[in-house]
Coordinates of C-alpha atoms in Angstrom, one line a residue:
Chain A
M1 CA 84.4 95.9 91.8
D2 CA 86.1 99.1 92.8
N3 CA 87.7 99.7 96.2
D4 CA 85.0 102.1 97.5
K5 CA 82.3 99.5 96.8
I6 CA 84.3 96.8 98.5
N7 CA 84.8 99.1 101.5
T8 CA 81.1 99.6 101.7
Y9 CA 80.5 95.9 101.9
V10 CA 83.3 95.6 104.5
K11 CA 81.6 98.3 106.6
R12 CA 78.3 96.4 106.4
L13 CA 80.0 93.2 107.4
K14 CA 81.6 95.0 110.4
N15 CA 78.2 96.1 111.5
G16 CA 76.9 92.5 111.4
D17 CA 75.1 92.6 108.0
M18 CA 76.0 89.2 106.7
T19 CA 74.3 89.8 103.3
A20 CA 77.5 91.7 102.5
F21 CA 79.5 88.5 102.6
D22 CA 78.4 87.1 99.2
P23 CA 79.3 90.1 97.0
L24 CA 82.6 90.5 99.0
Y25 CA 83.4 86.8 98.3
E26 CA 82.7 87.1 94.6
A27 CA 84.9 90.2 94.4
T28 CA 87.9 88.5 96.1
K29 CA 87.6 84.8 95.4
T30 CA 89.8 84.7 92.3
N31 CA 92.7 86.5 94.1
V32 CA 92.4 84.4 97.2
Y33 CA 92.1 81.0 95.5
Y34 CA 95.0 81.5 93.1
T35 CA 97.2 83.1 95.8
I36 CA 96.9 79.8 97.7
L37 CA 97.0 77.5 94.7
V38 CA 100.3 78.8 93.3
I39 CA 101.9 78.0 96.7
L40 CA 100.2 74.6 97.5
K41 CA 99.7 73.3 94.0
D42 CA 96.8 71.3 95.3
P43 CA 93.2 72.4 94.4
S44 CA 91.5 70.5 97.2
L45 CA 93.8 71.7 99.9
S46 CA 93.6 75.2 98.4
E47 CA 89.8 75.1 98.8
D48 CA 90.2 74.2 102.5
L49 CA 92.6 77.0 103.0
M50 CA 90.4 79.4 101.1
Q51 CA 87.6 78.5 103.5
D52 CA 89.9 79.1 106.5
T53 CA 91.0 82.5 105.0
Y54 CA 87.4 83.8 104.8
L55 CA 86.6 82.6 108.3
K56 CA 89.8 84.2 109.6
M57 CA 88.8 87.4 107.7
L58 CA 85.5 87.4 109.6
D59 CA 87.3 86.9 112.8
N60 CA 89.6 89.9 112.2
I61 CA 87.2 92.1 110.2
Q62 CA 87.0 94.7 113.0
K63 CA 90.8 95.3 112.6
F64 CA 90.6 96.2 108.9
K65 CA 91.1 99.9 108.2
P66 CA 89.5 101.4 105.1
R67 CA 92.7 103.2 104.2
Y68 CA 94.2 99.8 103.2
T69 CA 93.1 97.7 100.2
F70 CA 90.8 95.0 101.3
N71 CA 91.8 92.7 98.5
A72 CA 95.5 93.0 99.4
W73 CA 94.8 92.6 103.1
L74 CA 92.8 89.4 102.4
S75 CA 95.4 88.1 99.9
T76 CA 98.2 88.6 102.5
M77 CA 96.1 86.5 105.0
A78 CA 95.6 83.8 102.4
K79 CA 99.3 83.8 101.4
N80 CA 100.5 83.5 105.0
L81 CA 98.1 80.6 105.7
A82 CA 99.3 78.9 102.5
I83 CA 103.0 79.4 103.3
N84 CA 102.4 78.0 106.9
T85 CA 100.6 75.0 105.5
Y86 CA 103.2 74.4 102.9
H87 CA 106.1 74.3 105.4
R88 CA 104.1 72.2 107.9
R89 CA 103.2 69.6 105.2
K90 CA 106.7 69.6 103.9
R91 CA 107.9 68.8 107.4
E92 CA 105.3 66.1 108.1
M93 CA 105.0 64.3 104.8
G94 CA 107.1 66.0 102.2
M95 CA 105.3 67.9 99.5
P96 CA 104.8 66.1 96.2
E97 CA 106.7 67.2 93.1
D98 CA 105.1 70.1 91.4
A99 CA 102.4 68.7 89.0
E100 CA 102.1 69.8 85.5
D101 CA 98.3 70.0 85.9
F102 CA 98.1 71.5 89.4
L103 CA 95.0 73.4 88.3
L104 CA 92.9 70.2 88.2
P105 CA 91.7 68.5 91.3
K106 CA 92.5 64.8 91.5
T107 CA 89.0 63.7 92.4
E108 CA 86.3 61.9 90.5
S109 CA 84.0 64.8 90.8
S110 CA 86.5 67.0 88.8
A111 CA 85.4 65.1 85.7
E112 CA 81.9 66.6 86.1
K113 CA 83.0 70.3 86.1
N114 CA 84.4 72.3 83.2
Y115 CA 87.8 73.7 84.1
Y116 CA 88.2 76.6 81.7
L117 CA 91.6 77.7 82.8
T118 CA 92.9 74.1 82.4
A119 CA 91.5 73.9 78.9
L120 CA 92.9 77.4 78.0
M121 CA 96.4 76.6 79.3
K122 CA 96.7 73.0 78.2
A123 CA 99.7 73.8 76.0
L124 CA 101.7 75.1 78.9
N125 CA 103.9 73.2 81.3
G126 CA 103.5 73.5 85.1
E127 CA 106.0 76.3 85.6
E128 CA 104.6 78.3 82.6
K129 CA 101.1 78.0 84.1
E130 CA 102.3 79.3 87.4
V131 CA 104.1 82.3 85.8
V132 CA 101.0 83.2 83.8
I133 CA 98.7 82.9 86.8
R134 CA 101.0 84.9 89.0
H135 CA 101.4 87.7 86.5
V136 CA 98.0 87.9 84.8
V137 CA 95.6 86.7 87.5
L138 CA 97.5 87.9 90.6
D139 CA 99.1 90.9 89.0
E140 CA 102.6 90.0 90.4
K141 CA 105.6 91.7 89.0
H142 CA 108.1 89.5 87.2
K143 CA 110.8 90.2 89.8
D144 CA 108.5 89.1 92.6
I145 CA 107.6 86.0 90.6
A146 CA 111.3 85.3 90.1
K147 CA 111.9 85.5 93.9
A148 CA 108.9 83.3 94.7
M149 CA 109.8 80.7 92.2
N150 CA 113.5 80.9 93.0
K151 CA 114.5 81.6 89.3
P152 CA 116.4 84.4 87.6
L153 CA 114.3 87.3 86.4
G154 CA 115.4 86.7 82.8
T155 CA 114.1 83.2 83.0
I156 CA 110.7 84.3 84.2
T157 CA 110.4 87.0 81.6
W158 CA 111.3 84.5 78.9
M159 CA 108.9 81.8 80.3
Y160 CA 106.1 84.3 80.3
Q161 CA 106.7 85.5 76.7
N162 CA 107.0 81.9 75.6
A163 CA 103.7 81.0 77.4
L164 CA 101.9 83.9 75.7
K165 CA 103.3 82.7 72.3
K166 CA 101.9 79.2 73.0
L167 CA 98.6 80.6 74.1
R168 CA 98.4 82.8 71.0
K169 CA 99.2 79.9 68.8
E170 CA 96.5 77.7 70.5
A171 CA 93.9 80.5 70.2
G172 CA 95.0 81.2 66.6
E173 CA 94.6 77.6 65.7
D174 CA 91.2 77.5 67.4
D175 CA 90.1 80.5 65.6
A176 CA 91.1 79.1 62.2
Chain B
M1 CA 97.2 86.7 65.5
M2 CA 95.5 87.3 68.8
R3 CA 96.6 90.3 70.8
D4 CA 98.1 89.8 74.3
D5 CA 95.4 91.8 76.0
K6 CA 92.7 89.6 74.6
I7 CA 94.6 86.5 75.8
K8 CA 95.0 88.1 79.2
Q9 CA 91.2 88.8 79.3
M10 CA 90.5 85.2 78.4
I11 CA 92.8 84.0 81.2
L12 CA 91.3 86.3 83.8
S13 CA 87.8 85.2 82.7
A14 CA 88.6 81.5 82.8
A15 CA 90.4 81.9 86.2
K16 CA 87.3 83.7 87.7
Q17 CA 85.0 80.9 86.4
D18 CA 87.3 78.2 87.8
A19 CA 87.7 79.8 91.3
P20 CA 85.5 77.6 93.5
D21 CA 82.2 78.8 95.0
L22 CA 82.6 78.0 98.7
K23 CA 80.0 80.4 100.0
A24 CA 77.6 77.6 101.2
R25 CA 80.5 75.7 102.7
I26 CA 81.8 78.7 104.6
K27 CA 78.4 79.7 105.8
S28 CA 77.7 76.2 107.2
D29 CA 80.9 76.4 109.2
P30 CA 80.2 77.1 112.9
R31 CA 83.0 79.8 112.8
F32 CA 80.9 81.8 110.3
I33 CA 80.2 84.6 112.7
P34 CA 81.9 88.0 112.3
K35 CA 83.3 89.7 115.4
Q36 CA 81.0 92.5 116.0
K37 CA 81.5 95.7 117.9
P38 CA 80.1 95.6 121.4
S39 CA 76.3 96.0 121.3
W40 CA 76.4 98.8 123.9
L41 CA 78.2 100.9 121.4
N42 CA 75.3 100.4 118.9
V43 CA 72.9 101.4 121.5
L44 CA 74.8 104.5 122.6
K45 CA 75.9 105.6 119.2
P46 CA 72.8 107.5 118.0
R47 CA 72.1 109.1 121.3
F48 CA 75.3 110.0 123.0
I49 CA 78.1 110.3 120.4
P50 CA 77.4 114.0 119.6
A51 CA 77.5 114.8 123.3
F52 CA 80.6 112.7 123.9
S53 CA 82.3 114.3 120.9
A54 CA 81.7 117.8 122.1
L55 CA 82.9 116.9 125.6
S56 CA 86.0 115.1 124.2
I57 CA 87.0 118.2 122.2
I58 CA 86.7 120.4 125.2
L59 CA 88.8 118.0 127.3
I60 CA 91.4 117.6 124.6
M61 CA 91.7 121.4 124.2
F62 CA 92.0 121.8 128.0
F63 CA 94.8 119.2 128.2
V64 CA 96.6 120.5 125.1
F65 CA 96.6 124.1 126.2
F66 CA 96.9 123.8 130.0
T67 CA 98.8 120.6 130.8
T68 CA 101.0 119.0 128.1
P69 CA 104.1 120.5 126.5
S70 CA 103.4 122.2 123.2
Q71 CA 105.9 119.9 121.2
E72 CA 104.9 116.5 119.9
T73 CA 106.6 113.4 121.3
I74 CA 109.9 112.8 119.6
A75 CA 111.4 109.4 119.6
A76 CA 114.4 109.0 121.9
S77 CA 115.3 105.9 120.1
T78 CA 114.1 103.8 117.2
I79 CA 114.2 100.1 116.3
Y80 CA 114.0 98.8 112.8
M81 CA 113.0 95.2 112.3
E82 CA 113.1 93.3 109.1
I83 CA 111.0 90.2 109.2
N84 CA 109.7 90.7 105.7
P85 CA 107.6 92.7 106.4
A86 CA 109.7 95.6 107.7
I87 CA 108.6 97.7 110.7
Q88 CA 109.9 100.7 112.7
I89 CA 109.3 101.1 116.4
D90 CA 109.7 104.6 117.9
L91 CA 110.5 104.7 121.7
D92 CA 110.5 107.3 124.4
E93 CA 113.3 107.8 127.0
E94 CA 111.7 105.0 129.1
D95 CA 112.0 102.5 126.2
E96 CA 108.2 102.6 125.9
V97 CA 106.5 102.4 122.5
I98 CA 105.4 105.7 121.0
E99 CA 104.4 104.3 117.6
V100 CA 104.8 101.3 115.3
I101 CA 105.2 102.2 111.6
A102 CA 105.1 100.0 108.5
L103 CA 108.2 100.4 106.3
N104 CA 106.9 98.4 103.3
E105 CA 103.6 97.4 101.8
D106 CA 103.5 94.0 103.4
A107 CA 104.0 95.6 106.8
E108 CA 100.9 97.7 106.4
S109 CA 98.8 94.5 106.6
F110 CA 100.9 93.0 109.3
I111 CA 100.7 95.9 111.7
Q112 CA 96.9 95.7 111.6
F113 CA 97.2 92.5 113.4
L114 CA 99.2 94.1 116.2
D115 CA 97.2 95.2 119.2
N116 CA 97.7 98.7 120.5
F117 CA 101.4 98.9 121.4
K118 CA 101.5 102.4 122.5
G119 CA 103.0 102.7 126.1
K120 CA 104.3 99.1 126.1
D121 CA 107.8 98.4 127.1
V122 CA 110.0 97.6 124.0
L123 CA 110.8 94.1 125.1
E124 CA 107.2 93.2 125.5
A125 CA 106.5 94.8 122.1
I126 CA 109.2 92.8 120.4
D127 CA 108.0 89.6 122.1
L128 CA 104.5 90.2 120.8
I129 CA 105.7 91.1 117.3
V130 CA 107.5 87.7 117.2
E131 CA 104.3 86.0 118.4
K132 CA 102.2 87.7 115.8
A133 CA 104.8 87.0 113.0
L134 CA 104.7 83.3 114.0
A135 CA 100.9 83.3 114.0
Q136 CA 100.9 84.9 110.5
G137 CA 103.4 82.4 109.1
L138 CA 106.0 85.1 108.6
L139 CA 108.4 83.3 110.9
D140 CA 108.8 79.5 111.5
E141 CA 111.6 77.1 112.2
N142 CA 112.7 77.2 108.5
R143 CA 112.6 81.0 108.4
P144 CA 113.7 82.0 111.9
V145 CA 115.6 85.2 111.0
I146 CA 115.0 88.7 112.1
L147 CA 117.3 91.5 111.2
Y148 CA 117.1 94.6 113.5
D149 CA 119.0 97.7 114.4
V150 CA 118.7 100.2 117.3
V151 CA 119.4 103.9 116.6
S152 CA 119.4 106.9 118.9
E153 CA 121.1 110.3 119.0
N154 CA 122.0 109.3 122.5
A155 CA 124.7 106.7 122.2
Q156 CA 124.4 105.6 125.8
L157 CA 120.7 105.0 125.3
S158 CA 121.2 103.1 122.1
T159 CA 123.9 100.9 123.7
A160 CA 121.7 100.2 126.8
L161 CA 118.7 99.4 124.7
N162 CA 120.6 97.1 122.4
Q163 CA 121.9 95.3 125.5
R164 CA 118.4 94.9 126.8
I165 CA 117.3 93.4 123.5
E166 CA 120.3 91.0 123.2
N167 CA 119.6 89.8 126.8
K168 CA 115.9 89.2 125.9
I169 CA 116.4 87.3 122.7
P170 CA 117.2 83.9 124.3
E171 CA 114.0 84.2 126.4
I172 CA 111.9 85.0 123.4
A173 CA 113.5 82.1 121.5
S174 CA 112.9 79.6 124.3
K175 CA 109.3 80.8 124.6
R176 CA 108.4 81.2 120.9
L177 CA 110.9 79.7 118.4
P178 CA 113.9 77.7 119.7
N179 CA 116.1 78.5 116.6
L180 CA 115.2 82.2 116.4
D181 CA 118.1 84.0 114.8
M182 CA 117.6 87.7 115.7
F183 CA 120.7 89.6 114.8
R184 CA 121.7 93.2 114.7
G185 CA 122.4 94.9 111.4
N186 CA 123.3 98.4 110.4
S187 CA 120.7 100.9 109.3
R188 CA 123.0 103.8 108.8
P189 CA 123.8 104.4 105.1
H190 CA 127.3 103.6 104.1
D191 CA 129.3 106.6 102.8
E192 CA 129.1 105.1 99.3
D193 CA 125.3 105.1 99.5
R194 CA 124.7 108.5 100.9
D195 CA 123.9 110.0 97.5
T196 CA 121.7 107.1 96.3
P197 CA 117.9 107.3 96.5
V198 CA 117.5 104.4 99.0
S199 CA 116.1 105.9 102.2
N200 CA 114.1 103.0 103.7
P201 CA 116.1 101.8 106.8
A202 CA 115.1 98.2 106.0
E203 CA 116.7 98.5 102.6
I204 CA 119.8 100.1 104.1
M205 CA 120.2 97.2 106.5
R206 CA 119.9 94.8 103.6
N207 CA 122.5 96.7 101.5
N208 CA 124.9 96.8 104.4
L209 CA 124.5 93.0 104.9
I210 CA 125.3 92.5 101.3
R211 CA 128.3 94.8 101.7
Q212 CA 129.5 92.7 104.6
I213 CA 129.3 89.5 102.6
L214 CA 131.2 91.1 99.7
T215 CA 133.9 92.2 102.2
E216 CA 134.2 88.8 103.9
F217 CA 134.0 86.7 100.7
P218 CA 135.4 89.0 98.0
D219 CA 136.2 86.1 95.6
D220 CA 132.9 84.2 96.0
Y221 CA 130.1 86.6 95.3
T222 CA 129.1 89.5 93.1
I223 CA 126.5 92.1 94.0
D224 CA 124.2 90.6 91.3
D225 CA 124.5 87.2 93.0
L226 CA 123.3 88.7 96.3
R227 CA 120.9 91.4 95.2
E228 CA 117.9 89.0 94.8
L229 CA 118.6 86.9 97.9
S230 CA 116.3 87.0 101.0
I231 CA 117.6 88.2 104.4
I232 CA 117.6 84.5 105.5
E233 CA 119.7 83.5 102.5
L234 CA 122.1 86.4 103.1
R235 CA 122.4 85.4 106.8
R236 CA 123.1 81.8 105.9
I237 CA 126.1 82.9 103.9
L238 CA 127.6 84.6 106.9
V239 CA 126.4 82.0 109.4
P240 CA 125.9 78.6 107.8
Q241 CA 123.4 76.4 109.5
N242 CA 123.7 73.0 107.8
G243 CA 126.6 72.5 105.5
P244 CA 128.1 75.2 103.3
P245 CA 126.2 78.3 102.4
P246 CA 124.8 78.6 98.8
G247 CA 127.8 79.0 96.6
G248 CA 129.8 79.3 99.7
P249 CA 133.5 80.0 100.2
G250 CA 135.6 78.2 97.7
H251 CA 132.8 78.3 95.1
N252 CA 133.9 80.8 92.5
R253 CA 130.8 82.5 91.2
R254 CA 132.4 85.1 89.0

């Protein structure tokens, strides 16, 4: 969905037209969810924060100015909430070691749902998944990913290329 | 062999499918009510806006031509603050805010969360910025660092303003964040940098901080070591908090 269309929905939402919420959610959910997930590495917690993000968005919707990008504005909100939660949980209980399969919720109900991204990236380790999600899904530059993951830029570039190689190999084997 | 763009499309499509559908959950939350404009505006809008607009234009023209000086308000002094985001605060001679400006992309979102600062005293503005940064998760006890600078063509004004800020920092810290580390940097480009394309004052403050570290610890760091570090990490090299700084003095990183 292009920015003009999104801004139209935002304007409707500002005027109290709640039917604009659904299309706005669909246009932004991928960015918001994965922005939170790459920080918290916990799908269930990420869903909770995602809910909070959209509610906070509604609370602050009148402050949004159309000259800014709504997706970026919302993602910044999500990122700040996630960072806050990450630091709070680290203080209170210590965050668990980064899981290889942080895309998959650790609940019984997760067995019922198809997780396409998990299946697609099964050949990748946890860090490779994070690099691929940040670059491909969230459109982050490699140097920003390097900063976020506290790794040298060269390492991130290499990890990304290696991940693509593995994905190509998986897809190539599947196609055979 | 599959092309990279096809792989990327597959990833994007899978990610979109896996992103959870929380619409029902969000809508059932009691907080699912957008803040609306006051209803009296909606009532008045179709009737009175054209009349108000015309009257406003007449009044503005009156004040512009018959009362106010013809020149626009020029900042008497300016404060640059790097919280990541980076912002600029322009002040008049009374140290009251004329304008708050975003110096990077992250700041454009941040300043939207700042209420109208125009006319507020600088110390009140700084206190509110710290409050909002804390609320947004940009500052906390693990990331308590703010780099700032005060510039003015009037040296006396700049000195007095900086003194006011330094005196206020402990009060802001005790009220908002006990370990707040708000320290003054240097936003004037170094002679060596005058011909480089960096013009953003926040970037200049960062470069000067790196230059300071390289001067104080010439055997311990290279510019490549420091270039990717955050303001907090750079500050910890100069002012260690717990134990030695990352690759600190004595650790030969060349």
